[in-house]
Structure formats: structure tokens, C-alpha cells
Amino acid sequence: MMILKNLVADAIYQQSGYKAPVYSGAIKMDANENPFRLEEPLKRKLMEDLKKVELNRYPEAGNPELRARLAKYYGVDQDRVMLGNGSDELIQILCLTMKGKISGVVAPFPTFVMYKIIAVNAGQKVVEVPLDENFDLDLDAMLDKVSADFPSLIFLSYPNSPTGNLFDRDKIETLIRKAPGLVIVDEAYGAFSGQTLLTLTKKYDNLLILKTLSKLGMASIRLGFLLGHPEIVEQLNKVRLPYNVNALSQLTANFFLDNIDEFDRQVDDIVHRREELFAGLKKIAGITPFPSQANFIYFSCNFDSDRIYANLAAQGIMVKNLNVPPRMTNCMRVTVGNHQENETFLKALQRVVSEQGA
Ligand SMILES: *Cc1c(COP(=O)(O)O)cnc(C)c1O
């Protein structure tokens, strides 16, 4: 199939492709999901509701009911809300739409890998700006890139993945003021930090906030949403596929909102467990965990993290091995699990590390 090389965009042909790992029966602490399953009574209630979905019909296009509820929840007008099949889809729509007289994407490094992958696949040029030694934005370097490249999109994860910290708010605000295009503040982990920049959308038309249910207990339904200026939403809607959020997901997202108190309690629990996990990691010699405002902890090892990863995986414990030199040499990211999972992980890591150190 030599011709494929001529058919496929160079930037796509050269990639190895993002492969989401598949495993069953493992302790999953690699993808920042919520460790809690839905309790039986709630699950039964959801199953009852799902029976009402007319599977032969297209879902409500543009999702007005769900949009209205989310708008009310966040205290904004409905025309400021747009839903996506996961926030990944909204990132894709942004990258496909914002290619006018100015284009290009600026993002820090390290950050959420999908910004770059999606942007490159959408034909955008991507510039990555290294974070400073505290994992905060290097504002001068960011501003240099902004004035040199004139990007249409700047992506900031708040808190950042994989490092877990919140960037300095004043630096973000300066960037928003100096940006020639849009600044997207991705609050996928916002609930775990208790912080949001949503109120700034009233002050700055070029600021968009991205959110998702994926890290809050609903990763399976793929529901993300964007909050921002109606004129931007109007343009993005031209690129959005008409029935992008399916009926089962719409209904389940409404169920999520009906039971938001239960999910809020889980967030509180995860935040509490995060501190336990952090304390446990700190006690292991040769492991340096970094403070986190998210539902995961980034840590570096004085050992070969590839071996640690393989050793944990052999025991059915999945974490994220980042190990990208030089910035992330021997670095890993672990999702906060339930109490049992955290204990199992810490014991296993302690054992692996003492074997390696010996
Ligand atoms: C997980 C994640 C997303 C993707 O969310 P989906 O709604 O599942 O597509 C977006 N941004 C960041 C920073 C994430 O970690």
C-alpha cells in the first residue's frame, strides 16, 4: 500500500498513533477515572430511566434540555454552552474551526497529550513551551511564542496533567489579555481543586472553559462541555456534527445532575484519599511525589521507571509511566484510587522499590 504515504497527511503518517491500553481485572490507576462504581439503587434507577429512550429515533439535536440544565448549574446563558462527545471532541472542533487568517496552537509542556495530537491531525501547527522548574507557566517564554507565532488557540489544563498543579492565575490572565486568539482553560480536574476561572469568561470574550464528566464518575458516556462567548459557540456549532451526543449519554448526564450530591461526595472522598496517597508515597525512599490539586499524583523515581511500571503491571496494578527524557525522566502518574487500591499500590511500590534498590 505504498500509495497511502501519498494520500495521508505527512503529519499523520509519521505518527505511531495513540493507543489506549486494554486490560481486565486490573487495579486501574492509570487513566484518572473515578474509582467508585454507582451504588445498586442508583444503578437500578438509571436502568429504569434508560428504558424510556426511543432507540429508533435520533437524539435531541444540539441537546437543548441538557444544555439548559448545565447552563443553570453554572449560572450562564444557554447560548454560552456547547456539548461534545467528550471534551476531546470539543478540542477537535476548536482545532478544525479556528484556522483563519491566524492559526496555530500553543500549549505548555508537559501537559495533556491530546492537545498536540488533535491539533496536528486537524492540520494545525503546534508550539510547545516548557513549564518552569515549579511546573508553572513560563510567562515570558509563552508571551514570546504568542507574539512570534500568533496562535489562534492556547490550551491550558487547570489543574495541569500530568503534573497536578494549578498555574498561577495572574499569569493566565496576562496570557488571556495578550493572546491574539482564544485561550482554552481545560478544567477536566477542576472539581478536585475547588478552583475555576469561569467567572473570568464574563470579563474576557476570548476565554473558553472546558469541562467533562469523565473524571467525575462518567467516563463511559463521553460527555464534555464548553462554556464561553455565544458568538464563538455559534461558529463552533457549524463544525459540530448534528447528533454528536447520543441519547443514552444525554439521559445519563441528566441522571448525573439529578444525583450531583452523591458525585460531589465522591470528589470530597477522592480529595481526602489523595492526601493519604501523597503521604504514603512520601514515605517510600527514592520516590518524590509532587503536590496535586487533581485526582492523581505525579512522582519521580530514583530508579528505572520502566521496570517499576512492568513490575506493577505484572501484579495487575496499572499506573501511567511517563519517562520522557529529559523533563520527565523516570516520572510516573498514579490516579487516586479507593482506600484498598491505594494501600495495595503503595505496598506493591514499596516492595518493587526495595528490590530495585537492593
Ligand atoms: C481526561 C482529559 C480530557 C478528556 O476528557 P474527555 O471528556 O474524556 O474527552 C480533557 N482534558 C484533560 C486535561 C484531561 O485530562
Tab-separated table of C-alpha atoms and ligand atoms in Angstrom:
chain	number	residue	atom	x	y	z
A	1	MET	CA	0.000	0.000	0.000
A	2	MET	CA	2.732	2.459	-0.994
A	3	ILE	CA	0.136	4.950	-2.174
A	4	LEU	CA	-1.076	5.579	1.386
A	5	LYS	CA	2.050	7.557	2.043
A	6	ASN	CA	0.967	9.868	-0.751
A	7	LEU	CA	-2.609	10.013	0.422
A	8	VAL	CA	-2.215	10.576	4.141
A	9	ALA	CA	-1.094	13.933	5.506
A	10	ASP	CA	2.602	13.767	6.440
A	11	ALA	CA	1.887	14.881	9.991
A	12	ILE	CA	-0.497	11.920	10.410
A	13	TYR	CA	1.535	9.303	8.501
A	14	GLN	CA	4.582	9.881	10.718
A	15	GLN	CA	2.721	9.216	13.986
A	16	SER	CA	2.707	5.893	15.768
A	17	GLY	CA	-0.843	6.621	16.953
A	18	TYR	CA	-2.295	6.940	20.451
A	19	LYS	CA	-3.146	3.509	21.792
A	20	ALA	CA	-5.409	3.378	24.808
A	21	PRO	CA	-4.332	0.243	26.717
A	22	VAL	CA	-6.834	-2.584	27.214
A	23	TYR	CA	-6.922	-4.745	30.322
A	24	SER	CA	-9.397	-6.525	32.509
A	25	GLY	CA	-9.375	-7.348	36.198
A	26	ALA	CA	-6.631	-4.824	36.894
A	27	ILE	CA	-6.369	-2.158	39.572
A	28	LYS	CA	-6.774	0.773	37.210
A	29	MET	CA	-4.844	3.777	38.424
A	30	ASP	CA	-3.649	4.997	35.028
A	31	ALA	CA	-6.458	6.985	33.414
A	32	ASN	CA	-7.679	9.355	36.159
A	33	GLU	CA	-11.115	7.803	36.327
A	34	ASN	CA	-13.290	7.926	39.443
A	35	PRO	CA	-12.678	4.639	41.354
A	36	PHE	CA	-16.246	4.420	42.705
A	37	ARG	CA	-18.920	2.404	40.965
A	38	LEU	CA	-22.529	3.525	41.022
A	39	GLU	CA	-24.356	2.038	44.000
A	40	GLU	CA	-27.049	-0.538	43.227
A	41	PRO	CA	-30.168	1.577	43.981
A	42	LEU	CA	-28.861	4.395	41.794
A	43	LYS	CA	-27.879	1.982	39.082
A	44	ARG	CA	-31.385	0.478	39.099
A	45	LYS	CA	-32.910	3.945	38.851
A	46	LEU	CA	-30.700	4.765	35.872
A	47	MET	CA	-31.605	1.483	34.153
A	48	GLU	CA	-35.303	2.334	34.592
A	49	ASP	CA	-34.767	5.757	33.026
A	50	LEU	CA	-32.786	4.292	30.137
A	51	LYS	CA	-35.768	2.124	29.175
A	52	LYS	CA	-37.581	5.275	28.113
A	53	VAL	CA	-35.059	6.126	25.402
A	54	GLU	CA	-36.518	5.655	21.930
A	55	LEU	CA	-33.617	3.851	20.328
A	56	ASN	CA	-35.102	4.142	16.831
A	57	ARG	CA	-35.001	7.959	16.958
A	58	TYR	CA	-32.119	10.360	16.609
A	59	PRO	CA	-31.208	12.059	19.877
A	60	GLU	CA	-32.253	15.620	20.586
A	61	ALA	CA	-30.012	17.610	18.244
A	62	GLY	CA	-27.991	20.307	19.958
A	63	ASN	CA	-29.118	18.803	23.295
A	64	PRO	CA	-31.279	21.765	24.443
A	65	GLU	CA	-32.564	20.161	27.679
A	66	LEU	CA	-29.173	19.068	28.945
A	67	ARG	CA	-27.602	22.331	27.821
A	68	ALA	CA	-30.240	24.294	29.721
A	69	ARG	CA	-29.561	22.316	32.894
A	70	LEU	CA	-25.812	22.750	32.648
A	71	ALA	CA	-26.253	26.466	31.928
A	72	LYS	CA	-28.404	26.805	35.039
A	73	TYR	CA	-25.935	24.819	37.133
A	74	TYR	CA	-23.053	27.101	36.097
A	75	GLY	CA	-25.123	30.276	36.143
A	76	VAL	CA	-24.642	31.197	32.477
A	77	ASP	CA	-26.965	31.672	29.486
A	78	GLN	CA	-27.754	28.596	27.401
A	79	ASP	CA	-26.155	30.009	24.274
A	80	ARG	CA	-22.840	30.001	26.177
A	81	VAL	CA	-22.849	26.185	26.470
A	82	MET	CA	-21.847	23.608	23.886
A	83	LEU	CA	-21.729	19.833	24.402
A	84	GLY	CA	-19.261	17.370	22.950
A	85	ASN	CA	-18.704	13.638	22.720
A	86	GLY	CA	-16.112	14.013	25.451
A	87	SER	CA	-14.140	17.229	25.750
A	88	ASP	CA	-11.699	15.642	23.291
A	89	GLU	CA	-14.313	16.250	20.596
A	90	LEU	CA	-14.596	19.899	21.603
A	91	ILE	CA	-10.809	20.263	21.363
A	92	GLN	CA	-11.067	18.759	17.880
A	93	ILE	CA	-13.884	21.122	16.870
A	94	LEU	CA	-11.845	24.079	18.140
A	95	CYS	CA	-8.808	22.962	16.146
A	96	LEU	CA	-10.870	22.458	12.978
A	97	THR	CA	-12.702	25.772	13.276
A	98	MET	CA	-10.000	28.193	14.346
A	99	LYS	CA	-7.924	28.187	11.180
A	100	GLY	CA	-8.479	31.589	9.641
A	101	LYS	CA	-6.028	34.345	8.837
A	102	ILE	CA	-4.326	33.394	12.070
A	103	SER	CA	-3.904	29.786	13.180
A	104	GLY	CA	-1.656	27.509	15.198
A	105	VAL	CA	-1.697	26.110	18.716
A	106	VAL	CA	0.461	26.956	21.719
A	107	ALA	CA	0.493	24.713	24.795
A	108	PRO	CA	2.896	24.179	27.663
A	109	PHE	CA	4.975	21.028	28.045
A	110	PRO	CA	4.359	18.675	29.721
A	111	THR	CA	0.589	18.761	29.506
A	112	PHE	CA	-2.378	16.715	28.283
A	113	VAL	CA	-1.034	14.908	25.190
A	114	MET	CA	-4.273	15.108	23.213
A	115	TYR	CA	-3.930	18.852	22.565
A	116	LYS	CA	-0.955	18.194	20.324
A	117	ILE	CA	-2.290	15.021	18.698
A	118	ILE	CA	-5.682	16.528	17.889
A	119	ALA	CA	-4.203	19.827	16.702
A	120	VAL	CA	-1.658	18.164	14.400
A	121	ASN	CA	-4.345	15.879	12.951
A	122	ALA	CA	-6.527	18.932	12.311
A	123	GLY	CA	-3.668	20.487	10.327
A	124	GLN	CA	-2.621	22.968	12.996
A	125	LYS	CA	0.978	23.873	13.735
A	126	VAL	CA	1.817	23.197	17.388
A	127	VAL	CA	4.359	25.021	19.534
A	128	GLU	CA	5.158	23.634	22.980
A	129	VAL	CA	6.610	25.866	25.690
A	130	PRO	CA	8.367	24.120	28.615
A	131	LEU	CA	6.950	24.786	32.077
A	132	ASP	CA	9.297	26.366	34.615
A	133	GLU	CA	11.011	24.354	37.367
A	134	ASN	CA	7.901	24.592	39.571
A	135	PHE	CA	5.704	23.298	36.739
A	136	ASP	CA	4.211	26.782	36.447
A	137	LEU	CA	3.818	28.683	33.166
A	138	ASP	CA	6.998	30.326	31.891
A	139	LEU	CA	5.121	33.511	31.136
A	140	ASP	CA	7.915	35.295	29.252
A	141	ALA	CA	8.520	32.288	27.011
A	142	MET	CA	4.783	31.897	26.416
A	143	LEU	CA	4.430	35.590	25.533
A	144	ASP	CA	7.413	35.353	23.175
A	145	LYS	CA	5.742	32.486	21.318
A	146	VAL	CA	2.444	34.294	21.297
A	147	SER	CA	3.911	37.393	19.671
A	148	ALA	CA	6.119	35.390	17.279
A	149	ASP	CA	3.584	32.768	16.145
A	150	PHE	CA	0.235	34.497	16.624
A	151	PRO	CA	-1.622	31.290	17.548
A	152	SER	CA	-5.398	31.060	17.221
A	153	LEU	CA	-5.548	28.699	20.210
A	154	ILE	CA	-3.722	28.410	23.546
A	155	PHE	CA	-4.561	25.347	25.653
A	156	LEU	CA	-4.032	25.353	29.427
A	157	SER	CA	-5.003	22.452	31.667
A	158	TYR	CA	-6.104	23.803	35.079
A	159	PRO	CA	-5.010	21.822	37.124
A	160	ASN	CA	-2.379	20.561	34.710
A	161	SER	CA	-1.967	16.922	33.739
A	162	PRO	CA	0.345	15.119	34.417
A	163	THR	CA	1.919	17.485	36.971
A	164	GLY	CA	-1.244	18.058	39.054
A	165	ASN	CA	-0.643	21.733	39.903
A	166	LEU	CA	-2.639	24.891	39.194
A	167	PHE	CA	-0.856	27.502	37.095
A	168	ASP	CA	-0.613	30.987	38.570
A	169	ARG	CA	-3.871	32.791	37.972
A	170	ASP	CA	-2.295	36.180	37.203
A	171	LYS	CA	-0.066	34.585	34.562
A	172	ILE	CA	-3.109	33.020	32.932
A	173	GLU	CA	-4.927	36.337	32.987
A	174	THR	CA	-1.952	38.101	31.379
A	175	LEU	CA	-1.901	35.459	28.650
A	176	ILE	CA	-5.617	35.903	28.023
A	177	ARG	CA	-5.119	39.658	27.676
A	178	LYS	CA	-2.142	39.291	25.308
A	179	ALA	CA	-3.447	36.379	23.231
A	180	PRO	CA	-4.362	37.219	19.622
A	181	GLY	CA	-6.897	34.361	19.611
A	182	LEU	CA	-8.632	32.094	22.106
A	183	VAL	CA	-7.375	30.761	25.417
A	184	ILE	CA	-8.938	27.463	26.451
A	185	VAL	CA	-8.746	26.720	30.156
A	186	ASP	CA	-9.397	22.994	30.474
A	187	GLU	CA	-10.921	22.237	33.867
A	188	ALA	CA	-11.184	18.460	33.448
A	189	TYR	CA	-9.842	18.187	37.023
A	190	GLY	CA	-11.375	21.428	38.303
A	191	ALA	CA	-13.666	19.708	40.803
A	192	PHE	CA	-10.671	18.284	42.684
A	193	SER	CA	-9.023	21.695	43.012
A	194	GLY	CA	-12.098	23.653	44.041
A	195	GLN	CA	-10.894	26.367	41.632
A	196	THR	CA	-12.405	27.641	38.403
A	197	LEU	CA	-11.773	30.538	36.041
A	198	LEU	CA	-15.384	30.523	34.848
A	199	THR	CA	-16.139	33.996	36.241
A	200	LEU	CA	-13.362	35.409	34.020
A	201	THR	CA	-15.406	34.476	30.916
A	202	LYS	CA	-17.605	37.487	31.761
A	203	LYS	CA	-14.543	39.731	31.570
A	204	TYR	CA	-12.708	38.188	28.601
A	205	ASP	CA	-14.553	37.218	25.394
A	206	ASN	CA	-11.595	35.138	24.193
A	207	LEU	CA	-11.607	32.799	27.212
A	208	LEU	CA	-13.320	29.411	26.961
A	209	ILE	CA	-13.709	26.902	29.786
A	210	LEU	CA	-13.733	23.176	29.047
A	211	LYS	CA	-15.245	20.645	31.412
A	212	THR	CA	-16.018	16.932	31.327
A	213	LEU	CA	-17.853	14.273	33.314
A	214	SER	CA	-15.082	11.778	32.507
A	215	LYS	CA	-13.066	12.291	35.680
A	216	LEU	CA	-16.163	12.548	37.882
A	217	GLY	CA	-17.560	9.033	37.518
A	218	MET	CA	-18.973	9.045	33.982
A	219	ALA	CA	-16.029	8.314	31.684
A	220	SER	CA	-18.058	5.731	29.749
A	221	ILE	CA	-20.712	8.133	28.456
A	222	ARG	CA	-18.275	10.571	26.811
A	223	LEU	CA	-19.697	13.914	27.801
A	224	GLY	CA	-17.715	17.118	27.744
A	225	PHE	CA	-18.837	20.718	27.504
A	226	LEU	CA	-17.525	24.139	26.739
A	227	LEU	CA	-18.559	27.434	28.313
A	228	GLY	CA	-17.870	30.726	26.584
A	229	HIS	CA	-18.956	33.575	24.354
A	230	PRO	CA	-22.094	32.853	22.267
A	231	GLU	CA	-20.544	34.166	19.036
A	232	ILE	CA	-17.683	31.685	19.396
A	233	VAL	CA	-20.136	28.889	20.218
A	234	GLU	CA	-22.127	29.818	17.102
A	235	GLN	CA	-19.080	29.310	14.857
A	236	LEU	CA	-18.078	26.067	16.576
A	237	ASN	CA	-21.594	24.710	16.106
A	238	LYS	CA	-21.141	24.880	12.324
A	239	VAL	CA	-18.401	22.253	12.626
A	240	ARG	CA	-20.083	20.080	15.276
A	241	LEU	CA	-21.849	17.025	13.846
A	242	PRO	CA	-25.625	17.341	14.373
A	243	TYR	CA	-26.146	14.362	16.712
A	244	ASN	CA	-22.744	14.297	18.388
A	245	VAL	CA	-24.020	13.371	21.862
A	246	ASN	CA	-26.090	10.188	21.804
A	247	ALA	CA	-29.432	9.785	23.588
A	248	LEU	CA	-28.146	7.313	26.203
A	249	SER	CA	-25.381	9.719	27.177
A	250	GLN	CA	-27.752	12.683	27.315
A	251	LEU	CA	-30.071	10.803	29.618
A	252	THR	CA	-27.215	9.573	31.808
A	253	ALA	CA	-25.802	13.096	32.065
A	254	ASN	CA	-29.211	14.300	33.272
A	255	PHE	CA	-29.111	11.488	35.818
A	256	PHE	CA	-25.658	12.707	36.890
A	257	LEU	CA	-27.105	16.181	37.506
A	258	ASP	CA	-30.073	14.694	39.409
A	259	ASN	CA	-27.591	12.979	41.713
A	260	ILE	CA	-24.861	15.591	41.799
A	261	ASP	CA	-24.712	15.491	45.612
A	262	GLU	CA	-23.588	11.861	45.515
A	263	PHE	CA	-20.871	12.664	42.954
A	264	ASP	CA	-19.774	15.702	44.966
A	265	ARG	CA	-19.334	13.436	47.996
A	266	GLN	CA	-17.130	11.158	45.903
A	267	VAL	CA	-14.982	14.134	44.895
A	268	ASP	CA	-14.550	15.018	48.592
A	269	ASP	CA	-13.592	11.437	49.345
A	270	ILE	CA	-11.055	11.355	46.487
A	271	VAL	CA	-9.500	14.636	47.677
A	272	HIS	CA	-9.131	13.133	51.150
A	273	ARG	CA	-7.611	9.915	49.732
A	274	ARG	CA	-5.225	11.991	47.615
A	275	GLU	CA	-3.593	13.305	50.786
A	276	GLU	CA	-3.306	9.752	52.162
A	277	LEU	CA	-1.726	8.568	48.929
A	278	PHE	CA	0.655	11.540	48.892
A	279	ALA	CA	1.766	10.816	52.464
A	280	GLY	CA	2.265	7.137	51.574
A	281	LEU	CA	4.375	7.976	48.505
A	282	LYS	CA	6.496	10.403	50.505
A	283	LYS	CA	7.453	7.637	52.925
A	284	ILE	CA	8.980	5.479	50.178
A	285	ALA	CA	12.730	6.138	49.835
A	286	GLY	CA	13.678	7.220	46.313
A	287	ILE	CA	10.168	8.384	45.400
A	288	THR	CA	9.377	12.105	45.166
A	289	PRO	CA	5.693	12.942	44.847
A	290	PHE	CA	4.633	16.443	43.767
A	291	PRO	CA	1.679	18.185	45.464
A	292	SER	CA	-1.518	17.766	43.483
A	293	GLN	CA	-4.785	19.645	43.109
A	294	ALA	CA	-6.204	16.899	40.885
A	295	ASN	CA	-7.301	13.258	41.316
A	296	PHE	CA	-3.824	11.904	40.550
A	297	ILE	CA	-0.281	12.349	41.795
A	298	TYR	CA	2.807	12.921	39.662
A	299	PHE	CA	6.016	11.466	41.098
A	300	SER	CA	9.612	10.890	40.131
A	301	CYS	CA	11.688	7.799	40.996
A	302	ASN	CA	15.409	7.384	41.615
A	303	PHE	CA	15.025	4.110	39.686
A	304	ASP	CA	14.228	2.965	36.181
A	305	SER	CA	10.506	3.687	35.972
A	306	ASP	CA	10.097	1.307	33.006
A	307	ARG	CA	10.987	-1.559	35.316
A	308	ILE	CA	8.742	-0.277	38.082
A	309	TYR	CA	5.895	0.019	35.586
A	310	ALA	CA	6.423	-3.518	34.258
A	311	ASN	CA	6.676	-4.921	37.765
A	312	LEU	CA	3.457	-3.249	38.925
A	313	ALA	CA	1.658	-4.235	35.725
A	314	ALA	CA	2.647	-7.869	36.262
A	315	GLN	CA	0.799	-7.637	39.579
A	316	GLY	CA	-2.252	-6.157	37.862
A	317	ILE	CA	-1.614	-2.600	39.032
A	318	MET	CA	-1.795	-0.099	36.193
A	319	VAL	CA	-0.259	3.352	36.504
A	320	LYS	CA	0.934	5.809	33.856
A	321	ASN	CA	4.627	5.591	33.027
A	322	LEU	CA	5.702	8.902	31.505
A	323	ASN	CA	9.503	8.510	31.401
A	324	VAL	CA	10.148	11.058	28.640
A	325	PRO	CA	13.718	12.416	28.977
A	326	PRO	CA	14.884	14.893	29.932
A	327	ARG	CA	11.931	16.607	31.542
A	328	MET	CA	10.073	13.516	32.743
A	329	THR	CA	12.898	11.008	33.191
A	330	ASN	CA	11.644	8.204	35.459
A	331	CYS	CA	8.402	10.041	36.160
A	332	MET	CA	5.047	8.382	36.685
A	333	ARG	CA	1.483	9.377	37.392
A	334	VAL	CA	-0.896	7.469	39.617
A	335	THR	CA	-4.642	8.048	39.861
A	336	VAL	CA	-6.103	8.287	43.353
A	337	GLY	CA	-7.966	5.052	43.957
A	338	ASN	CA	-10.273	3.904	46.711
A	339	HIS	CA	-8.687	3.113	50.092
A	340	GLN	CA	-7.986	-0.523	49.253
A	341	GLU	CA	-6.472	0.282	45.852
A	342	ASN	CA	-4.208	2.961	47.312
A	343	GLU	CA	-2.974	0.580	50.010
A	344	THR	CA	-2.349	-2.230	47.520
A	345	PHE	CA	-0.493	0.134	45.193
A	346	LEU	CA	1.673	1.626	47.979
A	347	LYS	CA	2.642	-1.814	49.320
A	348	ALA	CA	3.488	-3.086	45.852
A	349	LEU	CA	5.520	0.025	45.014
A	350	GLN	CA	7.416	-0.195	48.308
A	351	ARG	CA	8.277	-3.828	47.539
A	352	VAL	CA	9.335	-3.131	43.949
A	353	VAL	CA	11.473	-0.191	45.024
A	354	SER	CA	13.255	-2.095	47.788
A	355	GLU	CA	14.022	-4.941	45.361
A	356	GLN	CA	15.389	-2.443	42.807
A	357	GLY	CA	17.365	-0.504	45.370
A	358	ALA	CA	18.994	-3.682	46.702
B	1	LIG	C1	-9.202	13.413	30.515
B	1	LIG	C2	-8.944	14.770	29.996
B	1	LIG	C3	-9.715	15.311	28.967
B	1	LIG	C4	-10.596	14.451	28.113
B	1	LIG	O1	-11.829	14.345	28.552
B	1	LIG	P1	-12.955	13.564	27.766
B	1	LIG	O2	-14.138	14.369	28.139
B	1	LIG	O3	-12.950	12.188	28.327
B	1	LIG	O4	-12.676	13.593	26.299
B	1	LIG	C5	-9.510	16.629	28.595
B	1	LIG	N1	-8.543	17.353	29.186
B	1	LIG	C6	-7.760	16.859	30.149
B	1	LIG	C7	-6.699	17.708	30.745
B	1	LIG	C8	-7.931	15.543	30.565
B	1	LIG	O5	-7.112	15.035	31.475
